[in-house]
Coordinates of C-alpha atoms in Angstrom, one line a residue:
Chain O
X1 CA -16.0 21.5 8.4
X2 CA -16.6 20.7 4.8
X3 CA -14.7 20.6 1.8
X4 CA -16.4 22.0 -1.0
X5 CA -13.7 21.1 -3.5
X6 CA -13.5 17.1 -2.5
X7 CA -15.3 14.6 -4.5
X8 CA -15.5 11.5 -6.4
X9 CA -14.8 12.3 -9.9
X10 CA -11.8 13.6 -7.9
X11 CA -10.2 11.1 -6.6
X12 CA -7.6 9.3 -8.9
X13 CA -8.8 6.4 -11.2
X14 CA -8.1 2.8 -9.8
X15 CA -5.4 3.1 -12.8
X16 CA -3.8 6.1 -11.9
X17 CA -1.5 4.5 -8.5
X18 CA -2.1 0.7 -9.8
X19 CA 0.6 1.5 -12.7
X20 CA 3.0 2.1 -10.6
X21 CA 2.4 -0.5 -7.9
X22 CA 2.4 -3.4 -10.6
X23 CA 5.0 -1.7 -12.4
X24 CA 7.4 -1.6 -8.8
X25 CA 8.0 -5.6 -8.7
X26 CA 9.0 -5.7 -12.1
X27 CA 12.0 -3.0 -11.7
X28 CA 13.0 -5.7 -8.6
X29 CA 13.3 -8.8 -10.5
X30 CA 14.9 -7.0 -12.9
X31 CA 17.5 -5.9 -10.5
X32 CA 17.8 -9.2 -8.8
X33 CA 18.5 -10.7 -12.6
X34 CA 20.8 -8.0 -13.2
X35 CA 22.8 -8.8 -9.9
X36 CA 22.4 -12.5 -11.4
X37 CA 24.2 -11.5 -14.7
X38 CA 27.3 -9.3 -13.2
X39 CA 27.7 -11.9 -10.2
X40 CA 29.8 -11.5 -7.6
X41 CA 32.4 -9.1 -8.9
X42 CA 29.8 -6.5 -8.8
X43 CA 30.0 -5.5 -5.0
X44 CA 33.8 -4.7 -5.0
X45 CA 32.4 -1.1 -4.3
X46 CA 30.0 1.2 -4.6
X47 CA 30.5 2.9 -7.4
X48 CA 31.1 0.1 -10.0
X49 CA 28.9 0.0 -12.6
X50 CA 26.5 -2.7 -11.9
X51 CA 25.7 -1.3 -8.5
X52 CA 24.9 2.0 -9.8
X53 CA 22.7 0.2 -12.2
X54 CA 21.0 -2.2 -9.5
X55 CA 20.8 0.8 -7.1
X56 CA 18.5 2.8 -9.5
X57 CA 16.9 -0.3 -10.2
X58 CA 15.9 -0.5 -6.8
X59 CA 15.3 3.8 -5.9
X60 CA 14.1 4.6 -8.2
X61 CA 12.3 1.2 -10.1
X62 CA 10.9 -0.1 -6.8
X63 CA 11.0 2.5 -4.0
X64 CA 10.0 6.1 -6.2
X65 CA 7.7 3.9 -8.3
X66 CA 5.6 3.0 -5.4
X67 CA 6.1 6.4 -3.3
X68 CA 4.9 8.1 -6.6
X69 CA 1.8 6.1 -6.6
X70 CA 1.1 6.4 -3.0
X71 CA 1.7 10.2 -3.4
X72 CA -0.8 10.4 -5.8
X73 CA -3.6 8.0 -3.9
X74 CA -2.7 9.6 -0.3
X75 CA -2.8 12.9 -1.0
X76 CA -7.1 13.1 -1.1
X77 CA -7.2 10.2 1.8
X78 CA -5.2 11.7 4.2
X79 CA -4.8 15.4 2.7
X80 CA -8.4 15.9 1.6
X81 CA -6.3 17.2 -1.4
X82 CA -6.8 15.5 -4.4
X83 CA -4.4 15.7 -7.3
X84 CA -5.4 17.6 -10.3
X85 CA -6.0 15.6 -13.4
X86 CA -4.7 12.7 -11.9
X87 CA -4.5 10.4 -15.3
X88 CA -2.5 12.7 -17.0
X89 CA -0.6 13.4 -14.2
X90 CA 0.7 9.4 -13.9
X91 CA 0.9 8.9 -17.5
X92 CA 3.1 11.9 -17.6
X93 CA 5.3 10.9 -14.3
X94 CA 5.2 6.9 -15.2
X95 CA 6.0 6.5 -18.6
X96 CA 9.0 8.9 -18.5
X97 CA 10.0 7.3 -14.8
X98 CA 9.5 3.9 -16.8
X99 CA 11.6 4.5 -19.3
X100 CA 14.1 6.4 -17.4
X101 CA 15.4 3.7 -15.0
X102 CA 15.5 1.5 -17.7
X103 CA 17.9 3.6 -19.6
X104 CA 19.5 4.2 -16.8
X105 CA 20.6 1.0 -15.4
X106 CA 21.4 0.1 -19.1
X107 CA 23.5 3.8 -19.9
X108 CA 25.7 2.6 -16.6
X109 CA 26.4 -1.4 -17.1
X110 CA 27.1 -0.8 -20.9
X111 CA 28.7 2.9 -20.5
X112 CA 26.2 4.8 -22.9
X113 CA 26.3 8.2 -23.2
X114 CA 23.1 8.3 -25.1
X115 CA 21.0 6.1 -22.8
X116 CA 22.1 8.2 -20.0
X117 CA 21.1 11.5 -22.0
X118 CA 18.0 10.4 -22.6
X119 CA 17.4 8.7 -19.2
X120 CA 18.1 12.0 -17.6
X121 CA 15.8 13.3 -19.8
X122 CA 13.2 11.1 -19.2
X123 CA 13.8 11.0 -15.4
X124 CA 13.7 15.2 -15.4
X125 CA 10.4 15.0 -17.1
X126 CA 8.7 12.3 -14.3
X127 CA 10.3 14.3 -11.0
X128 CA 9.1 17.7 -12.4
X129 CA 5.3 16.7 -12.8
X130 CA 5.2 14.5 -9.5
X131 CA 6.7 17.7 -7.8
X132 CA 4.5 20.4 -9.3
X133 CA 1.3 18.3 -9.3
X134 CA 1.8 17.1 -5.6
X135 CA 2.9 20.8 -3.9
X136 CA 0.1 22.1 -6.0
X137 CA -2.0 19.8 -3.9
X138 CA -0.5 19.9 -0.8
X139 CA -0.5 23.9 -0.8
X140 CA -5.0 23.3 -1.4
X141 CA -4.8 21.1 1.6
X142 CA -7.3 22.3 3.9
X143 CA -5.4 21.9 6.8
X144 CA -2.2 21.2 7.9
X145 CA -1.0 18.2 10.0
X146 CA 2.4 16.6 10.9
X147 CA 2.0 13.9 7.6
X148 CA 1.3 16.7 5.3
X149 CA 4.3 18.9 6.2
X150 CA 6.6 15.5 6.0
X151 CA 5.0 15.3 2.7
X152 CA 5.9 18.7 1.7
X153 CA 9.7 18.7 2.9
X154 CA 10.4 15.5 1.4
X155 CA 8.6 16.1 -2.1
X156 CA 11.5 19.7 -1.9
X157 CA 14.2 17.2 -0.9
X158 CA 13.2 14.9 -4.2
X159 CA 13.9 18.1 -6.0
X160 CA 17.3 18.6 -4.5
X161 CA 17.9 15.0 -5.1
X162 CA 16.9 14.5 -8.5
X163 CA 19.0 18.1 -9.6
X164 CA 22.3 16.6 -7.9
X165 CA 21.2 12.9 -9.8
X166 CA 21.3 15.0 -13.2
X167 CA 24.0 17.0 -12.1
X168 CA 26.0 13.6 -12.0
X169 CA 24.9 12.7 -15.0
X170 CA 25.7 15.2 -16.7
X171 CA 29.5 13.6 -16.1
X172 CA 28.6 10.6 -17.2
X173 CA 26.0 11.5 -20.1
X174 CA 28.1 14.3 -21.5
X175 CA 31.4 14.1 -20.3
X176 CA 31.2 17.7 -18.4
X177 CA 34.2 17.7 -15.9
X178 CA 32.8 17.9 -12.6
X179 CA 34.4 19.2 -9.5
X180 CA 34.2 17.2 -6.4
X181 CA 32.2 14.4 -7.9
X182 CA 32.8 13.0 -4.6
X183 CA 30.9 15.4 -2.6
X184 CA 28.2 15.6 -5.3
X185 CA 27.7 11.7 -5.4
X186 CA 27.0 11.9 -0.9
X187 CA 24.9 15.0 -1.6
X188 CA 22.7 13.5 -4.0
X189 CA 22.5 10.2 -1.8
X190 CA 22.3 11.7 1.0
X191 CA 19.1 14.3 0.0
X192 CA 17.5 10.8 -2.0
X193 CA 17.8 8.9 0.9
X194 CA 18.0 10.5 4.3
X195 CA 15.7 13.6 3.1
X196 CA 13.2 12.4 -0.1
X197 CA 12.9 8.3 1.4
X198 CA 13.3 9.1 5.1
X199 CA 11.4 12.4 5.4
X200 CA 8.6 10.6 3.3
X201 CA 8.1 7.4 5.5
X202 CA 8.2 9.3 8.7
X203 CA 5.9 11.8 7.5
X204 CA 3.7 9.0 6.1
X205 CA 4.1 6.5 9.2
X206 CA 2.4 9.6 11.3
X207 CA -0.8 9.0 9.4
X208 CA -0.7 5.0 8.4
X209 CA 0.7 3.7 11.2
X210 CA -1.8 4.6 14.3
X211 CA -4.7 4.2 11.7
X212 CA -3.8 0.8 10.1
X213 CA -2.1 -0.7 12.7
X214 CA -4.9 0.8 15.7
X215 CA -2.0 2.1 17.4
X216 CA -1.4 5.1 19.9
X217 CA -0.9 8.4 18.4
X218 CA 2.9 9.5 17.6
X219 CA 3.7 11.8 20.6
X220 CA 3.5 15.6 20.0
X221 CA 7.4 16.1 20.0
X222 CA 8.1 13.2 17.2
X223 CA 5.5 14.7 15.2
X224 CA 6.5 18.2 15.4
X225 CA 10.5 17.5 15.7
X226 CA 11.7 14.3 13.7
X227 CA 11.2 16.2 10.2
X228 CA 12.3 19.4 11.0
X229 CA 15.6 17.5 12.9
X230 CA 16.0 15.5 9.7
X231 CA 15.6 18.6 7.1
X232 CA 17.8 21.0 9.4
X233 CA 20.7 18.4 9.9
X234 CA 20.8 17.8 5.9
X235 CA 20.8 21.6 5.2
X236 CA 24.0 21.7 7.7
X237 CA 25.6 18.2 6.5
X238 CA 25.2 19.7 3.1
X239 CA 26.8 23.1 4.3
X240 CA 30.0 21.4 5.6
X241 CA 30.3 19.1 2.5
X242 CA 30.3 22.2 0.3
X243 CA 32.3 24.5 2.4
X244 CA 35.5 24.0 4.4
X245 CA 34.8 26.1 6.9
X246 CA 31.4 24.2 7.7
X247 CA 33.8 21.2 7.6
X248 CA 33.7 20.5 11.4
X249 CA 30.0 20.4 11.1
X250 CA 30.3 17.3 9.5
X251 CA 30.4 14.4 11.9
X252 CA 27.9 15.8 14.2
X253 CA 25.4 17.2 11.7
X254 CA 25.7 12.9 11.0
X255 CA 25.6 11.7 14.4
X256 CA 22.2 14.1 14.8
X257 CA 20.7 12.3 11.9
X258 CA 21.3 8.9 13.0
X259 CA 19.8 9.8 16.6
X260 CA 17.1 11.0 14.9
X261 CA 16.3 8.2 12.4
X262 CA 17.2 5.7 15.7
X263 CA 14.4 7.8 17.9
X264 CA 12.3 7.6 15.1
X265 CA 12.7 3.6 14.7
X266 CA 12.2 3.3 18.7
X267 CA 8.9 5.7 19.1
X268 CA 7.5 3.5 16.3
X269 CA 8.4 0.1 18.0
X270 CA 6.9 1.0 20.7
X271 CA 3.9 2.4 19.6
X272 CA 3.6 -0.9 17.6
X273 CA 4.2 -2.7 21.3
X274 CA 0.9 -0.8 22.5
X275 CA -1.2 -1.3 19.5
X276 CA -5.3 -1.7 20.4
X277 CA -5.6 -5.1 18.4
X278 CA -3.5 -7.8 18.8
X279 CA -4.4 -9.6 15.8
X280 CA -1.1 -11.3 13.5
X281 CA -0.9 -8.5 10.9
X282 CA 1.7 -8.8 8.2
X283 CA 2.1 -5.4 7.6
X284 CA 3.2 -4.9 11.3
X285 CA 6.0 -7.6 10.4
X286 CA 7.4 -5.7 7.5
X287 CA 7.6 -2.2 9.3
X288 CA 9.0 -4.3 12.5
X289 CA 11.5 -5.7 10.0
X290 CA 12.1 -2.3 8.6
X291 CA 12.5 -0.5 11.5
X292 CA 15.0 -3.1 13.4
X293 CA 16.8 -2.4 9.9
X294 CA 16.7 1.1 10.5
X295 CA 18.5 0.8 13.9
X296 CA 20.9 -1.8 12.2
X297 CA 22.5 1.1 9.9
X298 CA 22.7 3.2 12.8
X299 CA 24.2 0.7 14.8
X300 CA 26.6 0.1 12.0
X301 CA 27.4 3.9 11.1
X302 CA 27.8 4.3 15.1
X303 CA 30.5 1.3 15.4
X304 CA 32.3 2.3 12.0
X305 CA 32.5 6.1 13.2
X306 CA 35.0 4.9 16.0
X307 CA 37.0 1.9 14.0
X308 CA 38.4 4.1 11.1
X309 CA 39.7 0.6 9.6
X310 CA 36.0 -0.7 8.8
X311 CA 34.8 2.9 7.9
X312 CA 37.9 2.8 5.1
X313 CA 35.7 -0.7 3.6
X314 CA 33.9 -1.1 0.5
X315 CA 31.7 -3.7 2.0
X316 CA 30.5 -1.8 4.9
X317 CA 29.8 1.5 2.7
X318 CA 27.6 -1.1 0.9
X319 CA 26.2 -2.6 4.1
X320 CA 24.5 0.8 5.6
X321 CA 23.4 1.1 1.3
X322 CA 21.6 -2.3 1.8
X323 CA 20.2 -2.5 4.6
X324 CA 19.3 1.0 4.4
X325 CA 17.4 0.0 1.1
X326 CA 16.1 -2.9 1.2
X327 CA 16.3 -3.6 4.8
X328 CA 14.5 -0.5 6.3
X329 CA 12.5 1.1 3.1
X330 CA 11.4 -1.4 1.2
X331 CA 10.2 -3.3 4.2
X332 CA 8.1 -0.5 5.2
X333 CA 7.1 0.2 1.7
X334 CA 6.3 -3.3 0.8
X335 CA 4.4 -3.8 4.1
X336 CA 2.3 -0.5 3.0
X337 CA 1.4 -2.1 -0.4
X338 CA -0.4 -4.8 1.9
X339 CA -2.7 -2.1 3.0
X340 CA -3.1 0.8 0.4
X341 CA -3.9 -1.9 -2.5
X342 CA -6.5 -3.7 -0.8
X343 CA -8.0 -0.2 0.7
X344 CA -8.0 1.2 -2.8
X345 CA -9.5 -2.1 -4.2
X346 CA -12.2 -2.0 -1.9
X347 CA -13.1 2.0 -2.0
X348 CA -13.8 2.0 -5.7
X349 CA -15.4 -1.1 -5.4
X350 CA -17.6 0.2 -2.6
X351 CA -17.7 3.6 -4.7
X352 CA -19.3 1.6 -7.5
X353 CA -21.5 0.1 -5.4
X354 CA -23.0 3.3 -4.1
X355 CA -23.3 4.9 -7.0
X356 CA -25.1 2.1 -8.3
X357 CA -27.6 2.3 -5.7
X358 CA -27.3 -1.3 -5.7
X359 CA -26.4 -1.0 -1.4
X360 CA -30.0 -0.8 -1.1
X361 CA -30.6 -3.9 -2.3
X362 CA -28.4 -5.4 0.0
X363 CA -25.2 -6.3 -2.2
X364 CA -21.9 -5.9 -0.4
X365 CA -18.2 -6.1 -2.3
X366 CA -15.4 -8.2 -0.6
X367 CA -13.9 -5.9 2.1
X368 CA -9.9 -5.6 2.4
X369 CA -8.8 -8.4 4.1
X370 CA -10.3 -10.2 1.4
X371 CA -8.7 -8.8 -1.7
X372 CA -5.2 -10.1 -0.5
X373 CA -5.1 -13.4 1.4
X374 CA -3.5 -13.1 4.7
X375 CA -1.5 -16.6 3.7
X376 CA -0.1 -15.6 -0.2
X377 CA 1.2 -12.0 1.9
X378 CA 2.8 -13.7 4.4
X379 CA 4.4 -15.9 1.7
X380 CA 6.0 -13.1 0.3
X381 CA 7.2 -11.5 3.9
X382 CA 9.2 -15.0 4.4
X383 CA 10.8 -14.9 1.1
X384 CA 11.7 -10.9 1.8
X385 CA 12.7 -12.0 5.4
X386 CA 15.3 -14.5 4.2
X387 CA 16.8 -12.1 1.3
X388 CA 17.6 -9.4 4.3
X389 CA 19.1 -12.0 6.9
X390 CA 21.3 -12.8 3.4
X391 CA 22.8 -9.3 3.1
X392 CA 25.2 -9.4 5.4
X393 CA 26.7 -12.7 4.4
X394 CA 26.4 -12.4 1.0
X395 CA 28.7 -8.4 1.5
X396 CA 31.7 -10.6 3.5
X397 CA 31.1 -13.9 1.0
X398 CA 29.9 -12.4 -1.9
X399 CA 30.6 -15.7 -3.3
X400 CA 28.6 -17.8 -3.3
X401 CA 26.1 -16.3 -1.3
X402 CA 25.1 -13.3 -3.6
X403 CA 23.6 -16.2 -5.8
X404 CA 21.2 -17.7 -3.4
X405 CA 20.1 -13.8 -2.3
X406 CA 19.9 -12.3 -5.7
X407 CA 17.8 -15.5 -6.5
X408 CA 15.3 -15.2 -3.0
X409 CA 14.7 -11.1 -4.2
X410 CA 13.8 -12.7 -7.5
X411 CA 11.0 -14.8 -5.8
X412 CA 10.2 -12.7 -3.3
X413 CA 9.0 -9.6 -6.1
X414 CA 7.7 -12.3 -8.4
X415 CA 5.2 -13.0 -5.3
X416 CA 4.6 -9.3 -4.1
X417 CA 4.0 -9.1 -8.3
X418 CA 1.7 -12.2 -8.1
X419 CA -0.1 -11.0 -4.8
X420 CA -0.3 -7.2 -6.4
X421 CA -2.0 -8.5 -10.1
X422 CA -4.1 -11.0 -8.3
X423 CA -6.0 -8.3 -6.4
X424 CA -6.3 -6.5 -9.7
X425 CA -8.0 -9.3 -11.4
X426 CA -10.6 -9.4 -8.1
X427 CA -11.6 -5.9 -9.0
X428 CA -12.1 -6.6 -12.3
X429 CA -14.2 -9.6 -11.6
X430 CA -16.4 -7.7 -8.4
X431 CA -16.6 -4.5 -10.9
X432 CA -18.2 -7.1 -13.7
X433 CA -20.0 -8.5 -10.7
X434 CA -21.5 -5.3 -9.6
X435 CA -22.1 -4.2 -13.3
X436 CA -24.1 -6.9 -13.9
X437 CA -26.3 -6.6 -11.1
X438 CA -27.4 -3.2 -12.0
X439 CA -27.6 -3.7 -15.5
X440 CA -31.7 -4.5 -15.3
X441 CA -32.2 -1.7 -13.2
X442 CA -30.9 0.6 -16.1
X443 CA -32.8 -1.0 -18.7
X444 CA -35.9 1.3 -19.7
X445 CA -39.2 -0.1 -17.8
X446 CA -36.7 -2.0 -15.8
Chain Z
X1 CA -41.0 17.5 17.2
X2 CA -37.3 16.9 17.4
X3 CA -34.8 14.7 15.3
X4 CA -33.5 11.2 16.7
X5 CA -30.1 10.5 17.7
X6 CA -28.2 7.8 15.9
X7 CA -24.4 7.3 17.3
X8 CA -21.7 5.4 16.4
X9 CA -18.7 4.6 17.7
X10 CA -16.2 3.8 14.7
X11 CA -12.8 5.3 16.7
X12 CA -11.1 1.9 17.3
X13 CA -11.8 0.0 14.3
X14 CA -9.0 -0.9 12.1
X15 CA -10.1 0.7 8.0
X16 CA -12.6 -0.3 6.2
X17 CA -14.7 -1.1 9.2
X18 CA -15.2 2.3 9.6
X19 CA -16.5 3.5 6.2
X20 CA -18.7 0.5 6.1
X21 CA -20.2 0.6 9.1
X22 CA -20.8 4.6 8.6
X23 CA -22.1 3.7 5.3
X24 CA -24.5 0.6 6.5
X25 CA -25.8 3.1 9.4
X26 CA -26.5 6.0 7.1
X27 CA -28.1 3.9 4.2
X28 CA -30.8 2.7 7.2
X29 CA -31.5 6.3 8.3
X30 CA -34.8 7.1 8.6
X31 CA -37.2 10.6 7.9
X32 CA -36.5 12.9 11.4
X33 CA -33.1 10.9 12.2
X34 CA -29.7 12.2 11.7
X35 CA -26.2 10.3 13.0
X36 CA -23.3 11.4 15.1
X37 CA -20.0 8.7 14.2
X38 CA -16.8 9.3 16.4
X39 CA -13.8 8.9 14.5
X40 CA -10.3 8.6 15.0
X41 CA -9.5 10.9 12.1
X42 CA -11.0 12.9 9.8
X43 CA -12.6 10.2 7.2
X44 CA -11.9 12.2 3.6
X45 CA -12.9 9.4 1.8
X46 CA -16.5 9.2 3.2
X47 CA -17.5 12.2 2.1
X48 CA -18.2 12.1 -1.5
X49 CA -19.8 8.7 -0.7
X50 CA -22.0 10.1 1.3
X51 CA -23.1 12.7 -0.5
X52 CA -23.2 10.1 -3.4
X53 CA -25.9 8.5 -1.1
X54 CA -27.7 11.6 -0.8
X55 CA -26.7 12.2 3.0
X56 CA -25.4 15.9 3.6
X57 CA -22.1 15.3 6.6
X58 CA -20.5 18.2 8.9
X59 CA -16.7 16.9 10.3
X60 CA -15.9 18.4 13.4
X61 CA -13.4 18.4 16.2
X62 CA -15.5 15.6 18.5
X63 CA -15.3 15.4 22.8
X64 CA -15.6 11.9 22.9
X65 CA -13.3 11.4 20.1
X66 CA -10.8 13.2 18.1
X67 CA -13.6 13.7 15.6
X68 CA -17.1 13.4 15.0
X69 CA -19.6 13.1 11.6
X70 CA -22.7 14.2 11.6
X71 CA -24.7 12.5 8.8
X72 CA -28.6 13.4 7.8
X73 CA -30.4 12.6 4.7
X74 CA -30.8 15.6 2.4
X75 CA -34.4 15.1 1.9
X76 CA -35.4 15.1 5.2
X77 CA -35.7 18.4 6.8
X78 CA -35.9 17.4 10.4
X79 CA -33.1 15.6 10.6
X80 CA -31.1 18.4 8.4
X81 CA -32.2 21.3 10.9
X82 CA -31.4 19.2 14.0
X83 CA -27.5 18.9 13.1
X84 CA -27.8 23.1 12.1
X85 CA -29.1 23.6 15.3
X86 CA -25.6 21.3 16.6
X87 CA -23.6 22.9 14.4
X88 CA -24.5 26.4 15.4
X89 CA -24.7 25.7 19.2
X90 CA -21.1 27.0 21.2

């Protein structure tokens, strides 16, 4: 097998995901500080302002910021399909996703119907390019695998997504009268979350999680079935939200996707329980975090199903929100960073160095478990640990305990920021480094 | 005269250990030498360093692992006529 149509000049610049990775942090501390500002009055429900603002801080600031970037850098490692003019194609999805969130969170806390206008401009412009750019890749891949296809059904369900997101906007941004904002506001979460975030890490977790944590293989059913489960049950949830007589579909079209998220949690842990190498790996932490997070919410969707009382709550509506968020995805997602950054670092390192010819001469660059110390990463996983043992205290006591959690998510991005920068500045250094070393050889007679 | 076998067994290594150590063991190959890695995947992002290196590479579905890389240096014909005459074989 080759591939004609893969190589280097190819592959995205260092630059290209690196925006968005340093950029992720930011959108969290801002979210924390936000949470900070509004205090505790801010979780009497769902849909007050400040947690639609926080919530898009965190989806779309944190979580899309980082699955766009990863999008972009996966898609040639683990696709062998690399991204056409992938430069462009992050300035063009990162400025406008940037700027969007920003406007965003500030069009709901202050009620701005320009700032939302615009933000749903912006936001239109960043979904639409990431979309286009990444099936246009996916549909060059040379092959298909179980990764690739979750790739492909969760970039569609972004699209769903993001047209129900504007949809709702366009209530907010322009005063249209929207029927059944209700259903609208559980369709758009629901395709953001369960089909866009979920579809994305289990796709993803096929590929990353046997090869970076030297597990076994996903079985053949999980790989063929959880995606197509997850897809099929939204399509039906979707169709008994929007028609009545679908309406019985409802519960159980629910209860599937729980199962299926659960199995999905369990194969995972247990594949982690038979990993090769039994070396401490803080990656393996976060996804164990985020997948005992994952069974949590379905745990807690499970018990509320059968007491109608605690279904009827604000708090626990919020609950399956956090820990769905921040519990289960940006675990995972943060745990990933811990691996894709320092693999990036070190490929265009070791890139330069081949091209250099300078291998020859027997000069090496640092390899990955030296770009991010093992000790400031586990730092960061503590910090993150304690935030998500906070959430459930701080939704029954939001006073006082929403100050001491909005606080530790301040410190624990700040560190995941520090941690993400710091291996930035290494390349920097080993790319002078390298620079230097060849600079004789390309000196005339040298 | 017939081309020497160099193999390598990357399949259980946790990344970058794999691209290095494909890397290290194709920089040292020598004229009327060509090397067979087993992988656990299909390693995209060795190619173009490879070829960077001036090695030529052939991926293919492997029997002692999921897959294996055959890797010869482009100017040496031996060693680029051994892995046609593995590539070609049923």
């Amino acid at each position: 097998m080759s591939y004609p149509g893969l190589a280097l000049d190819q592959a995205p610049p260092i630059g290209a995901p690196f925006r968005f990775f340093l950029s992720a942090p930011l959108f969290g501390m801002l979210a924390a500080l936000v949470l900070l500002w509004l205090g505790p009055p801010v979780l009497q429900s769902r849909w007050t302002p400040g947690v639609l603002a926080v919530t898009h801080l965190l989806t779309l600031g944190v979580l899309a910021m980082v699955m766009f970037g990863a999008l972009l850098q996966m898609l040639p490692v683990v696709a062998g399909a690399p991204v056409a003019r992938p430069r462009l194609v992050a300035t063009a999805v990162h400025l406008p996703l940037a700027a969007g969130v920003l406007l965003l969170a500030y069009g709901f806390t202050e009620q701005h119907a320009l700032a939302l206008q615009v933000a749903a401009a912006c936001l239109a412009v960043a979904v639409a390019v990431l979309a286009a750019s990444a099936l246009h890749s996916l549909a060059r891949a040379p092959r298909r695998h179980a990764a690739l296809n979750g790739m492909t059904l969760a970039v569609l369900a972004l699209l769903v997504a993001a047209a129900l997101g504007l949809w709702l906007l366009a209530g907010h941004g322009w005063s249209a009268v929207l029927l059944r904002r209700g259903v609208l506001t559980d369709l758009h979460a629901g395709w953001a979350l369960f089909g866009w975030v979920g579809m994305l890490v289990v796709g993803v977790a096929f590929q990353v999680v046997p090869m970076f944590q030297m597990t076994p293989e996903y079985p053949a059913w999980a790989k063929r079935g959880l995606n197509l489960a997850i897809a099929g049950a939204l399509l039906a949830w979707s169709g008994a939200l929007v028609w009545p007589a679908l309406a019985p579909l409802r519960i159980p079209t629910l209860v599937l996707l729980a199962l299926v998220n659960a199995a999905f949690a369990l194969v995972t842990l247990d594949l982690q329980r038979r990993r090769k190498r039994r070396l401490p790996d803080v990656t393996l932490d976060f996804w164990r975090l985020g997948m005992v997070c994952l069974l949590s919410v379905v745990l807690a969707w499970l018990v509320g199903l059968g007491v109608p009382g605690l279904r009827a709550s604000p708090a626990w509506e919020l609950l399956l929100g956090v820990l769905w968020l921040l519990g289960f995805v940006l675990s995972v997602l943060n745990g990933m960073l811990y691996k894709i950054v320092p693999f990036l670092v070190w490929f265009h390192l070791q890139n330069r160095l081949v091209h250099s010819g300078l291998m020859a001469a027997g000069i090496r660059v640092p390899n990955m478990k030296q770009v991010i110390p093992v000790a400031a990463a586990r730092r960061q996983f503590r910090c993150h640990l304690l935030t998500v043992s906070l959430l459930v205290p701080t939704l029954i006591w939001p006073w006082p305990f929403l100050y001491p959690l909005a606080l530790l998510q301040a410190v624990s991005f700040a560190l995941l920021a520090h941690n993400l920068w710091n291996s930035m500045r290494l390349y920097r250094r080993e790319q002078r480094r390298l620079d230097a070393a060849s600079w004789p050889s390309a000196q005339p007679g040298g | 005269m017939t081309a020497r076998e160099r193999r390598l067994d990357v399949s259980r290594l946790e990344p970058c250990e794999p691209l290095e150590q494909t890397l290290e063991a194709a920089s040292a190959l020598q004229a009327g030498e060509y090397l067979r890695v087993l992988h656990s995947r299909e390693p995209f992002p060795l190619f173009p360093l490879l070829e960077q290196m001036g090695c030529g590479w052939h991926c293919r579905p492997g029997r002692d692992a999921p897959y294996e890389v055959l890797v010869w240096r482009r100017d040496d014909p031996l060693g680029k006529q051994a892995v046609a005459r593995l590539v070609e074989a049923p």
